[in-house]
mmCIF file of C-alpha atoms in Angstrom:
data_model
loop_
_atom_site.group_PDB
_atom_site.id
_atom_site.type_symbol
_atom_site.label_atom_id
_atom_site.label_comp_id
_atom_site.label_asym_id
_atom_site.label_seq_id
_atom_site.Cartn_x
_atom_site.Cartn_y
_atom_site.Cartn_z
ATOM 1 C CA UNK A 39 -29.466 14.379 37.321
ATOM 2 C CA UNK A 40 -29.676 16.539 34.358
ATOM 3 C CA UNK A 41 -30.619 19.889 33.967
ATOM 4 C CA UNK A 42 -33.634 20.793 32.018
ATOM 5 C CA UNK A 43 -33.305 22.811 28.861
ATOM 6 C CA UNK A 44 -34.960 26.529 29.744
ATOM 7 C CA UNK A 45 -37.427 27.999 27.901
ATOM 8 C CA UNK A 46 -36.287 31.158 25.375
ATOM 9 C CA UNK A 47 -37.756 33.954 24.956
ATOM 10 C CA UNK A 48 -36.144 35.042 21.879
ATOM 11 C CA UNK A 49 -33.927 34.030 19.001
ATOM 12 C CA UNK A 50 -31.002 35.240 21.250
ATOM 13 C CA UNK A 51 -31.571 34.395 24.029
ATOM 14 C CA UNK A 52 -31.241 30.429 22.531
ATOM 15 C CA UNK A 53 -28.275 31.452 20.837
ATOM 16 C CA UNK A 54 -26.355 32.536 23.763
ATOM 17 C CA UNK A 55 -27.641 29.425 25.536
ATOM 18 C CA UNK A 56 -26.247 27.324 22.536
ATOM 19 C CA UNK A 57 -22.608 28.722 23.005
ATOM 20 C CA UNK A 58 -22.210 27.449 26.255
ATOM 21 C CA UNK A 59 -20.916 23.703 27.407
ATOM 22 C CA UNK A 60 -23.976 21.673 27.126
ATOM 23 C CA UNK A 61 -22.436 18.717 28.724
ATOM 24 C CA UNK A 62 -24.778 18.711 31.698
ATOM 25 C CA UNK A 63 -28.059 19.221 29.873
ATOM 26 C CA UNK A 64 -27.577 16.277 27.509
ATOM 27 C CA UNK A 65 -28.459 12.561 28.259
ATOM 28 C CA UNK A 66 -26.377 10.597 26.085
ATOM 29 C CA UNK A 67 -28.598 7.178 26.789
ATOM 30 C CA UNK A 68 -30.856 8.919 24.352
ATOM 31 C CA UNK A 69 -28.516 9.281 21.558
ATOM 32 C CA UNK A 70 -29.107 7.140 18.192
ATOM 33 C CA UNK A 71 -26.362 6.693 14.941
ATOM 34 C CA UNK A 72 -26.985 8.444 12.580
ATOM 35 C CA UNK A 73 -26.334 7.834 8.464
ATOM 36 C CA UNK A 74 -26.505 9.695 5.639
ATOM 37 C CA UNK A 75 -27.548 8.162 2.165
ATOM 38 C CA UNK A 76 -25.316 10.816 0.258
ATOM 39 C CA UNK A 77 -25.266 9.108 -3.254
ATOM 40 C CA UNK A 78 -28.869 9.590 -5.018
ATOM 41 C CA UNK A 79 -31.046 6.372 -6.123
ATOM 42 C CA UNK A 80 -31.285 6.117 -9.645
ATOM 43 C CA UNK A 81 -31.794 1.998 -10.131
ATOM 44 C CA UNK A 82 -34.825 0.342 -9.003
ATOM 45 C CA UNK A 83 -34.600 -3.356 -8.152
ATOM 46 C CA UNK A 84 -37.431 -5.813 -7.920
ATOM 47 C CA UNK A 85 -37.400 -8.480 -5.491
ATOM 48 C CA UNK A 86 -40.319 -11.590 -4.623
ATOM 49 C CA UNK A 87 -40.305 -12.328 -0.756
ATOM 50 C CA UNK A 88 -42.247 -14.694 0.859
ATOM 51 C CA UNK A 89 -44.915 -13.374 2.823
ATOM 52 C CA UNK A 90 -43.829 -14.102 5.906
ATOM 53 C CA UNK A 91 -40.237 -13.205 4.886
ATOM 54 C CA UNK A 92 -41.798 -9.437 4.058
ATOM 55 C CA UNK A 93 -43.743 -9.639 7.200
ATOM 56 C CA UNK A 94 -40.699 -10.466 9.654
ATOM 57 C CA UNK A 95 -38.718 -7.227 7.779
ATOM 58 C CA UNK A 96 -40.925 -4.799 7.890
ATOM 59 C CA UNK A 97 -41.629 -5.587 11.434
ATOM 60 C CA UNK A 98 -38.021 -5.211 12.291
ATOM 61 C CA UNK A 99 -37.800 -2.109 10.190
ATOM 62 C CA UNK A 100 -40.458 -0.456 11.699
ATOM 63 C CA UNK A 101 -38.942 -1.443 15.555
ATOM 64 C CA UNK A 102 -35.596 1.027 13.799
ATOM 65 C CA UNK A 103 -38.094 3.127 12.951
ATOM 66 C CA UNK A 104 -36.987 3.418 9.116
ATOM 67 C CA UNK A 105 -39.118 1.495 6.108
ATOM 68 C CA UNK A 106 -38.486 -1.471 4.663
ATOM 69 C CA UNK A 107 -36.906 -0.635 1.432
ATOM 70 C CA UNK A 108 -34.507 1.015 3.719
ATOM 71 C CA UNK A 109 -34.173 -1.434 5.908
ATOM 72 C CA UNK A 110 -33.548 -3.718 2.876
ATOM 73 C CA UNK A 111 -30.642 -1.711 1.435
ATOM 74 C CA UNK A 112 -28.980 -1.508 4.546
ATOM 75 C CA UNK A 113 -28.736 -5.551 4.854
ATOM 76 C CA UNK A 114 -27.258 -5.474 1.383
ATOM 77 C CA UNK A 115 -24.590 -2.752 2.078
ATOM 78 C CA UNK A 116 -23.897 -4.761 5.265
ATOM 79 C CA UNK A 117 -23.672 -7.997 3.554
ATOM 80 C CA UNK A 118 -20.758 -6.309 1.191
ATOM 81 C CA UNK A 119 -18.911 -4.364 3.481
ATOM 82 C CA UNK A 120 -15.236 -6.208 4.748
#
């Protein structure tokens, strides 16, 4: 079982707690990927779905828990990546 994180009392107090091995206080079952969109969006794109086709992605984007337009430029970068 895990230990639970304590609760600080001051700004120090969480720093000291920080420089330890947290190992035993983390669950890594909870752990997502994470990206990072580093190059800024200057070109806008316009694209006609279907209204079911819309329906079905922002659904699925919203179960990732990121918005469609998101979840629409991800299946694009996937679709060129080798």
């Amino acid at each position: 079982m895990k230990k639970k994180v304590p609760r600080f009392k001051t700004d120090q107090e969480a720093e000291q707690f920080l420089n330890r091995d947290l190992t035993d206080y983390l669950n890594l079952k909870q752990f997502t990927s994470v990206t990072f969109e580093l190059l800024p969006k200057t070109k806008q794109v316009n694209l006609r779905f279907s209204e079911p086709l819309l329906n079905a992605v922002r659904q699925r984007a919203a179960q990732e828990g990121i918005s469609y337009q998101k979840f629409i430029r991800r299946a694009v970068e996937g679709s060129l990546r080798n």
